[in-house]
PDB file of C-alpha atoms in Angstrom:
ATOM      1  CA  GLN R  21     -18.529  47.517 -80.477  1.00  0.00           C
ATOM      2  CA  LYS R  22     -21.861  46.771 -78.854  1.00  0.00           C
ATOM      3  CA  GLU R  23     -22.427  43.343 -77.323  1.00  0.00           C
ATOM      4  CA  VAL R  24     -25.630  42.947 -79.353  1.00  0.00           C
ATOM      5  CA  GLU R  25     -26.021  44.345 -82.859  1.00  0.00           C
ATOM      6  CA  GLN R  26     -29.352  44.689 -84.631  1.00  0.00           C
ATOM      7  CA  ASP R  27     -30.083  46.391 -87.947  1.00  0.00           C
ATOM      8  CA  PRO R  28     -32.505  49.235 -87.143  1.00  0.00           C
ATOM      9  CA  GLY R  29     -34.223  49.057 -90.525  1.00  0.00           C
ATOM     10  CA  PRO R  30     -36.755  50.217 -91.420  1.00  0.00           C
ATOM     11  CA  LEU R  31     -37.794  47.042 -93.181  1.00  0.00           C
ATOM     12  CA  SER R  32     -40.866  47.074 -95.433  1.00  0.00           C
ATOM     13  CA  VAL R  33     -42.316  43.898 -96.934  1.00  0.00           C
ATOM     14  CA  PRO R  34     -45.599  43.046 -98.685  1.00  0.00           C
ATOM     15  CA  GLU R  35     -48.330  41.223 -96.813  1.00  0.00           C
ATOM     16  CA  GLY R  36     -47.902  37.444 -96.972  1.00  0.00           C
ATOM     17  CA  ALA R  37     -44.112  37.549 -97.315  1.00  0.00           C
ATOM     18  CA  ILE R  38     -41.689  35.728 -95.049  1.00  0.00           C
ATOM     19  CA  VAL R  39     -39.812  38.150 -92.810  1.00  0.00           C
ATOM     20  CA  SER R  40     -36.352  37.485 -91.406  1.00  0.00           C
ATOM     21  CA  LEU R  41     -35.087  39.577 -88.482  1.00  0.00           C
ATOM     22  CA  ASN R  42     -31.597  39.077 -87.114  1.00  0.00           C
ATOM     23  CA  CYS R  43     -29.208  39.908 -84.290  1.00  0.00           C
ATOM     24  CA  THR R  44     -25.538  39.212 -83.870  1.00  0.00           C
ATOM     25  CA  TYR R  45     -23.693  39.169 -80.575  1.00  0.00           C
ATOM     26  CA  SER R  46     -20.140  39.061 -79.339  1.00  0.00           C
ATOM     27  CA  ASN R  47     -20.446  37.474 -75.880  1.00  0.00           C
ATOM     28  CA  SER R  48     -20.039  33.713 -76.288  1.00  0.00           C
ATOM     29  CA  ALA R  49     -21.476  33.196 -72.794  1.00  0.00           C
ATOM     30  CA  PHE R  50     -24.974  34.240 -73.912  1.00  0.00           C
ATOM     31  CA  GLN R  51     -27.305  31.248 -73.831  1.00  0.00           C
ATOM     32  CA  TYR R  52     -30.770  32.683 -73.177  1.00  0.00           C
ATOM     33  CA  PHE R  53     -32.342  34.453 -76.149  1.00  0.00           C
ATOM     34  CA  MET R  54     -35.576  36.381 -76.437  1.00  0.00           C
ATOM     35  CA  TRP R  55     -37.538  38.340 -78.993  1.00  0.00           C
ATOM     36  CA  TYR R  56     -39.825  41.179 -77.952  1.00  0.00           C
ATOM     37  CA  ARG R  57     -42.381  42.987 -80.097  1.00  0.00           C
ATOM     38  CA  GLN R  58     -43.046  46.681 -79.481  1.00  0.00           C
ATOM     39  CA  TYR R  59     -45.928  48.483 -81.120  1.00  0.00           C
ATOM     40  CA  SER R  60     -45.645  52.225 -81.616  1.00  0.00           C
ATOM     41  CA  ARG R  61     -46.049  54.167 -78.358  1.00  0.00           C
ATOM     42  CA  LYS R  62     -46.371  50.941 -76.335  1.00  0.00           C
ATOM     43  CA  GLY R  63     -44.142  48.869 -74.078  1.00  0.00           C
ATOM     44  CA  PRO R  64     -42.369  45.739 -75.363  1.00  0.00           C
ATOM     45  CA  GLU R  65     -44.031  42.339 -75.019  1.00  0.00           C
ATOM     46  CA  LEU R  66     -42.268  38.989 -74.985  1.00  0.00           C
ATOM     47  CA  LEU R  67     -42.795  37.088 -78.227  1.00  0.00           C
ATOM     48  CA  MET R  68     -40.398  34.146 -78.146  1.00  0.00           C
ATOM     49  CA  TYR R  69     -37.841  32.636 -75.779  1.00  0.00           C
ATOM     50  CA  THR R  70     -35.176  30.057 -76.600  1.00  0.00           C
ATOM     51  CA  TYR R  71     -32.380  28.478 -74.640  1.00  0.00           C
ATOM     52  CA  SER R  72     -29.032  27.620 -76.238  1.00  0.00           C
ATOM     53  CA  SER R  73     -29.003  26.575 -79.894  1.00  0.00           C
ATOM     54  CA  GLY R  74     -31.774  25.313 -82.123  1.00  0.00           C
ATOM     55  CA  ASN R  75     -35.179  26.330 -83.384  1.00  0.00           C
ATOM     56  CA  LYS R  76     -38.442  27.079 -81.652  1.00  0.00           C
ATOM     57  CA  GLU R  77     -41.746  27.508 -83.428  1.00  0.00           C
ATOM     58  CA  ASP R  78     -44.913  29.242 -82.234  1.00  0.00           C
ATOM     59  CA  GLY R  79     -47.610  29.659 -84.848  1.00  0.00           C
ATOM     60  CA  ARG R  80     -46.285  31.885 -87.627  1.00  0.00           C
ATOM     61  CA  PHE R  81     -43.131  32.706 -85.668  1.00  0.00           C
ATOM     62  CA  THR R  82     -39.868  30.736 -85.591  1.00  0.00           C
ATOM     63  CA  ALA R  83     -36.870  31.666 -83.479  1.00  0.00           C
ATOM     64  CA  GLN R  84     -33.510  30.269 -84.488  1.00  0.00           C
ATOM     65  CA  VAL R  85     -30.206  30.377 -82.594  1.00  0.00           C
ATOM     66  CA  ASP R  86     -26.794  29.616 -84.084  1.00  0.00           C
ATOM     67  CA  LYS R  87     -24.326  29.868 -81.209  1.00  0.00           C
ATOM     68  CA  SER R  88     -21.361  28.900 -83.377  1.00  0.00           C
ATOM     69  CA  SER R  89     -21.950  32.008 -85.514  1.00  0.00           C
ATOM     70  CA  LYS R  90     -23.270  34.118 -82.614  1.00  0.00           C
ATOM     71  CA  TYR R  91     -26.361  34.835 -84.663  1.00  0.00           C
ATOM     72  CA  ILE R  92     -30.065  34.673 -83.863  1.00  0.00           C
ATOM     73  CA  SER R  93     -33.049  35.061 -86.157  1.00  0.00           C
ATOM     74  CA  LEU R  94     -36.782  35.518 -85.959  1.00  0.00           C
ATOM     75  CA  PHE R  95     -38.829  34.392 -88.958  1.00  0.00           C
ATOM     76  CA  ILE R  96     -42.407  35.504 -89.505  1.00  0.00           C
ATOM     77  CA  ARG R  97     -44.409  33.490 -92.037  1.00  0.00           C
ATOM     78  CA  ASP R  98     -47.476  34.794 -93.847  1.00  0.00           C
ATOM     79  CA  SER R  99     -46.806  38.278 -92.514  1.00  0.00           C
ATOM     80  CA  GLN R 100     -49.816  40.434 -91.636  1.00  0.00           C
ATOM     81  CA  PRO R 101     -50.230  44.218 -91.309  1.00  0.00           C
ATOM     82  CA  SER R 102     -50.724  43.590 -87.572  1.00  0.00           C
ATOM     83  CA  ASP R 103     -47.097  42.387 -87.446  1.00  0.00           C
ATOM     84  CA  SER R 104     -45.954  45.950 -88.148  1.00  0.00           C
ATOM     85  CA  ALA R 105     -43.910  46.860 -85.062  1.00  0.00           C
ATOM     86  CA  THR R 106     -40.373  47.168 -83.774  1.00  0.00           C
ATOM     87  CA  TYR R 107     -38.756  43.847 -82.880  1.00  0.00           C
ATOM     88  CA  LEU R 108     -36.147  43.754 -80.132  1.00  0.00           C
ATOM     89  CA  CYS R 109     -33.784  40.883 -79.469  1.00  0.00           C
ATOM     90  CA  ALA R 110     -32.504  40.328 -75.937  1.00  0.00           C
ATOM     91  CA  MET R 111     -30.065  37.849 -74.471  1.00  0.00           C
ATOM     92  CA  SER R 112     -28.190  36.904 -71.330  1.00  0.00           C
ATOM     93  CA  ALA R 113     -25.603  34.475 -70.004  1.00  0.00           C
ATOM     94  CA  ILE R 114     -27.406  33.910 -66.726  1.00  0.00           C
ATOM     95  CA  PHE R 115     -31.146  33.388 -66.524  1.00  0.00           C
ATOM     96  CA  GLY R 116     -32.726  36.525 -65.113  1.00  0.00           C
ATOM     97  CA  ASN R 117     -34.442  39.619 -66.432  1.00  0.00           C
ATOM     98  CA  GLU R 118     -31.911  41.905 -64.735  1.00  0.00           C
ATOM     99  CA  LYS R 119     -29.143  40.273 -66.795  1.00  0.00           C
ATOM    100  CA  LEU R 120     -30.661  40.934 -70.228  1.00  0.00           C
ATOM    101  CA  THR R 121     -28.811  42.873 -72.932  1.00  0.00           C
ATOM    102  CA  PHE R 122     -31.182  44.298 -75.531  1.00  0.00           C
ATOM    103  CA  GLY R 123     -30.638  45.048 -79.185  1.00  0.00           C
ATOM    104  CA  THR R 124     -31.685  48.436 -80.517  1.00  0.00           C
ATOM    105  CA  GLY R 125     -34.655  47.002 -82.427  1.00  0.00           C
ATOM    106  CA  THR R 126     -35.664  46.617 -86.077  1.00  0.00           C
ATOM    107  CA  ARG R 127     -38.694  48.558 -87.277  1.00  0.00           C
ATOM    108  CA  LEU R 128     -40.879  46.404 -89.531  1.00  0.00           C
ATOM    109  CA  THR R 129     -43.764  47.530 -91.738  1.00  0.00           C
ATOM    110  CA  ILE R 130     -46.018  45.038 -93.538  1.00  0.00           C
ATOM    111  CA  ILE R 131     -47.590  46.639 -96.592  1.00  0.00           C
ATOM    112  CA  PRO R 132     -51.189  45.471 -97.342  1.00  0.00           C
TER     113      PRO R 132
ATOM    114  CA  ASN E  16     -57.038  44.062 -64.695  1.00  0.00           C
ATOM    115  CA  ALA E  17     -54.962  47.059 -65.804  1.00  0.00           C
ATOM    116  CA  GLY E  18     -51.556  45.277 -65.786  1.00  0.00           C
ATOM    117  CA  VAL E  19     -48.710  47.773 -65.390  1.00  0.00           C
ATOM    118  CA  THR E  20     -49.660  51.440 -65.254  1.00  0.00           C
ATOM    119  CA  GLN E  21     -47.316  54.423 -65.393  1.00  0.00           C
ATOM    120  CA  THR E  22     -47.871  58.074 -64.623  1.00  0.00           C
ATOM    121  CA  PRO E  23     -47.417  60.575 -66.087  1.00  0.00           C
ATOM    122  CA  LYS E  24     -47.510  59.678 -69.797  1.00  0.00           C
ATOM    123  CA  PHE E  25     -45.579  62.798 -70.815  1.00  0.00           C
ATOM    124  CA  GLN E  26     -43.469  65.289 -68.892  1.00  0.00           C
ATOM    125  CA  VAL E  27     -41.269  68.246 -69.732  1.00  0.00           C
ATOM    126  CA  LEU E  28     -38.758  69.408 -67.135  1.00  0.00           C
ATOM    127  CA  LYS E  29     -36.158  72.113 -66.953  1.00  0.00           C
ATOM    128  CA  THR E  30     -32.578  71.224 -66.077  1.00  0.00           C
ATOM    129  CA  GLY E  31     -32.222  70.897 -62.311  1.00  0.00           C
ATOM    130  CA  GLN E  32     -35.872  70.170 -61.587  1.00  0.00           C
ATOM    131  CA  SER E  33     -36.876  67.008 -59.793  1.00  0.00           C
ATOM    132  CA  MET E  34     -39.710  64.607 -60.392  1.00  0.00           C
ATOM    133  CA  THR E  35     -40.964  61.135 -59.566  1.00  0.00           C
ATOM    134  CA  LEU E  36     -42.231  58.633 -62.104  1.00  0.00           C
ATOM    135  CA  GLN E  37     -44.875  56.334 -60.709  1.00  0.00           C
ATOM    136  CA  CYS E  38     -45.442  52.685 -61.566  1.00  0.00           C
ATOM    137  CA  ALA E  39     -48.049  50.278 -60.244  1.00  0.00           C
ATOM    138  CA  GLN E  40     -48.978  46.691 -61.124  1.00  0.00           C
ATOM    139  CA  ASP E  41     -52.061  44.709 -60.187  1.00  0.00           C
ATOM    140  CA  MET E  42     -50.770  41.239 -61.095  1.00  0.00           C
ATOM    141  CA  ASN E  43     -49.373  40.418 -57.627  1.00  0.00           C
ATOM    142  CA  HIS E  44     -45.865  40.301 -59.094  1.00  0.00           C
ATOM    143  CA  ASN E  45     -42.824  40.197 -56.855  1.00  0.00           C
ATOM    144  CA  SER E  46     -40.259  41.710 -59.232  1.00  0.00           C
ATOM    145  CA  MET E  47     -40.339  45.173 -60.753  1.00  0.00           C
ATOM    146  CA  TYR E  48     -37.980  47.028 -63.110  1.00  0.00           C
ATOM    147  CA  TRP E  49     -37.239  50.475 -64.487  1.00  0.00           C
ATOM    148  CA  TYR E  50     -35.754  50.837 -67.983  1.00  0.00           C
ATOM    149  CA  ARG E  51     -34.928  53.710 -70.265  1.00  0.00           C
ATOM    150  CA  GLN E  52     -35.121  53.480 -74.053  1.00  0.00           C
ATOM    151  CA  ASP E  53     -33.058  55.778 -76.255  1.00  0.00           C
ATOM    152  CA  PRO E  54     -32.638  55.789 -80.044  1.00  0.00           C
ATOM    153  CA  GLY E  55     -29.658  53.665 -81.057  1.00  0.00           C
ATOM    154  CA  MET E  56     -29.129  52.400 -77.487  1.00  0.00           C
ATOM    155  CA  GLY E  57     -31.820  49.837 -76.893  1.00  0.00           C
ATOM    156  CA  LEU E  58     -33.496  49.228 -73.559  1.00  0.00           C
ATOM    157  CA  ARG E  59     -31.216  49.699 -70.568  1.00  0.00           C
ATOM    158  CA  LEU E  60     -31.997  48.704 -67.001  1.00  0.00           C
ATOM    159  CA  ILE E  61     -31.826  51.532 -64.459  1.00  0.00           C
ATOM    160  CA  TYR E  62     -32.902  49.809 -61.226  1.00  0.00           C
ATOM    161  CA  TYR E  63     -34.822  46.731 -60.289  1.00  0.00           C
ATOM    162  CA  SER E  64     -36.537  45.237 -57.275  1.00  0.00           C
ATOM    163  CA  ALA E  65     -36.402  41.449 -57.164  1.00  0.00           C
ATOM    164  CA  SER E  66     -38.917  41.380 -54.327  1.00  0.00           C
ATOM    165  CA  GLU E  67     -40.660  43.753 -51.964  1.00  0.00           C
ATOM    166  CA  GLY E  68     -38.124  45.371 -49.676  1.00  0.00           C
ATOM    167  CA  THR E  69     -35.133  45.039 -52.011  1.00  0.00           C
ATOM    168  CA  THR E  70     -33.726  47.261 -54.740  1.00  0.00           C
ATOM    169  CA  ASP E  71     -30.586  46.915 -56.852  1.00  0.00           C
ATOM    170  CA  LYS E  72     -28.751  48.958 -59.441  1.00  0.00           C
ATOM    171  CA  GLY E  73     -28.957  48.080 -63.075  1.00  0.00           C
ATOM    172  CA  GLU E  74     -26.746  49.141 -65.952  1.00  0.00           C
ATOM    173  CA  VAL E  75     -27.377  52.921 -65.779  1.00  0.00           C
ATOM    174  CA  PRO E  76     -28.357  53.970 -62.206  1.00  0.00           C
ATOM    175  CA  ASN E  77     -26.505  57.302 -61.974  1.00  0.00           C
ATOM    176  CA  GLY E  78     -28.826  60.260 -61.472  1.00  0.00           C
ATOM    177  CA  TYR E  79     -31.755  58.125 -60.337  1.00  0.00           C
ATOM    178  CA  ASN E  80     -33.201  56.772 -57.112  1.00  0.00           C
ATOM    179  CA  VAL E  81     -35.977  54.260 -56.596  1.00  0.00           C
ATOM    180  CA  SER E  82     -38.452  53.303 -53.912  1.00  0.00           C
ATOM    181  CA  ARG E  83     -40.348  50.028 -53.678  1.00  0.00           C
ATOM    182  CA  LEU E  84     -43.259  51.515 -51.777  1.00  0.00           C
ATOM    183  CA  ASN E  85     -45.110  48.201 -51.406  1.00  0.00           C
ATOM    184  CA  LYS E  86     -45.618  45.083 -53.508  1.00  0.00           C
ATOM    185  CA  ARG E  87     -47.662  46.984 -56.117  1.00  0.00           C
ATOM    186  CA  GLU E  88     -45.704  50.218 -56.507  1.00  0.00           C
ATOM    187  CA  PHE E  89     -42.180  51.061 -57.648  1.00  0.00           C
ATOM    188  CA  SER E  90     -41.245  54.707 -58.192  1.00  0.00           C
ATOM    189  CA  LEU E  91     -38.282  56.287 -59.990  1.00  0.00           C
ATOM    190  CA  ARG E  92     -37.000  59.670 -58.869  1.00  0.00           C
ATOM    191  CA  LEU E  93     -34.846  62.158 -60.722  1.00  0.00           C
ATOM    192  CA  GLU E  94     -33.403  64.505 -58.098  1.00  0.00           C
ATOM    193  CA  SER E  95     -31.821  67.019 -60.480  1.00  0.00           C
ATOM    194  CA  ALA E  96     -32.839  66.387 -64.065  1.00  0.00           C
ATOM    195  CA  ALA E  97     -30.284  66.723 -66.862  1.00  0.00           C
ATOM    196  CA  PRO E  98     -30.815  66.851 -70.663  1.00  0.00           C
ATOM    197  CA  SER E  99     -29.077  63.446 -70.873  1.00  0.00           C
ATOM    198  CA  GLN E 100     -32.075  62.000 -69.016  1.00  0.00           C
ATOM    199  CA  THR E 101     -34.394  62.832 -71.896  1.00  0.00           C
ATOM    200  CA  SER E 102     -35.762  59.414 -72.769  1.00  0.00           C
ATOM    201  CA  VAL E 103     -38.735  57.073 -72.719  1.00  0.00           C
ATOM    202  CA  TYR E 104     -38.991  55.310 -69.373  1.00  0.00           C
ATOM    203  CA  PHE E 105     -40.604  51.906 -69.030  1.00  0.00           C
ATOM    204  CA  CYS E 106     -41.628  50.084 -65.900  1.00  0.00           C
ATOM    205  CA  ALA E 107     -42.030  46.300 -65.975  1.00  0.00           C
ATOM    206  CA  SER E 108     -43.006  43.576 -63.553  1.00  0.00           C
ATOM    207  CA  GLY E 109     -42.789  39.776 -63.342  1.00  0.00           C
ATOM    208  CA  ARG E 110     -43.651  37.015 -60.881  1.00  0.00           C
ATOM    209  CA  ASP E 111     -39.951  36.600 -60.146  1.00  0.00           C
ATOM    210  CA  PRO E 112     -36.621  37.572 -61.793  1.00  0.00           C
ATOM    211  CA  THR E 113     -36.739  34.566 -64.118  1.00  0.00           C
ATOM    212  CA  ASP E 114     -40.345  34.946 -65.226  1.00  0.00           C
ATOM    213  CA  THR E 115     -41.752  36.871 -68.176  1.00  0.00           C
ATOM    214  CA  GLN E 116     -41.745  40.585 -67.546  1.00  0.00           C
ATOM    215  CA  TYR E 117     -44.722  42.716 -68.518  1.00  0.00           C
ATOM    216  CA  PHE E 118     -44.124  46.309 -69.541  1.00  0.00           C
ATOM    217  CA  GLY E 119     -46.133  49.438 -68.933  1.00  0.00           C
ATOM    218  CA  PRO E 120     -46.944  51.962 -71.692  1.00  0.00           C
ATOM    219  CA  GLY E 121     -44.016  54.249 -70.896  1.00  0.00           C
ATOM    220  CA  THR E 122     -43.388  57.842 -69.797  1.00  0.00           C
ATOM    221  CA  ARG E 123     -41.928  60.232 -72.347  1.00  0.00           C
ATOM    222  CA  LEU E 124     -39.653  62.663 -70.531  1.00  0.00           C
ATOM    223  CA  THR E 125     -37.971  65.701 -72.047  1.00  0.00           C
ATOM    224  CA  VAL E 126     -35.429  67.703 -70.055  1.00  0.00           C
ATOM    225  CA  LEU E 127     -34.707  71.149 -71.478  1.00  0.00           C
TER     226      LEU E 127
END
């Protein structure tokens, strides 16, 4: 079993819908959680970062962490065609890029 | 300001051939990273350099060597390429190991 599990999709939703992307993990020591967005044929870019449990909001994006269930989510409100990309979750127990464990990514398409 | 650049963009090698992937950043970052991305496996760290003059192994270092040539440049060398090294390779950099990392556009490598 992988330490981080992420449904690869693909996920297709109509423009304007609320999108929910999720990752589950098995390592209870993980406490730093990130979401990256990767457009086709490009490198990933950091979208959201949260520490421990709780919610964090940035514009149309909300990151949610439930450590008791070992489950993290990224919500996208009022989804736009420009949100079409692959979304990667990443997490670590110790703060540091070299410690990150990445999910495999979920491919999202927003249909105009 | 080009950010992180990688050369070449595409490469096809035969088994046993060697090559060097080049990475350069113009953001005056101290830390640099090499990842590979494979379907169903997520991003995996090959090597990283926390600061100029240091390099360390990541999760999957076997078959690779790195050189931190100076603060700007971090190269990845495959001495004897194998089909298992067919992948997309990403370089990234950040101010330090705990800061946001910025990814390059990737090198798509096929080993026949």
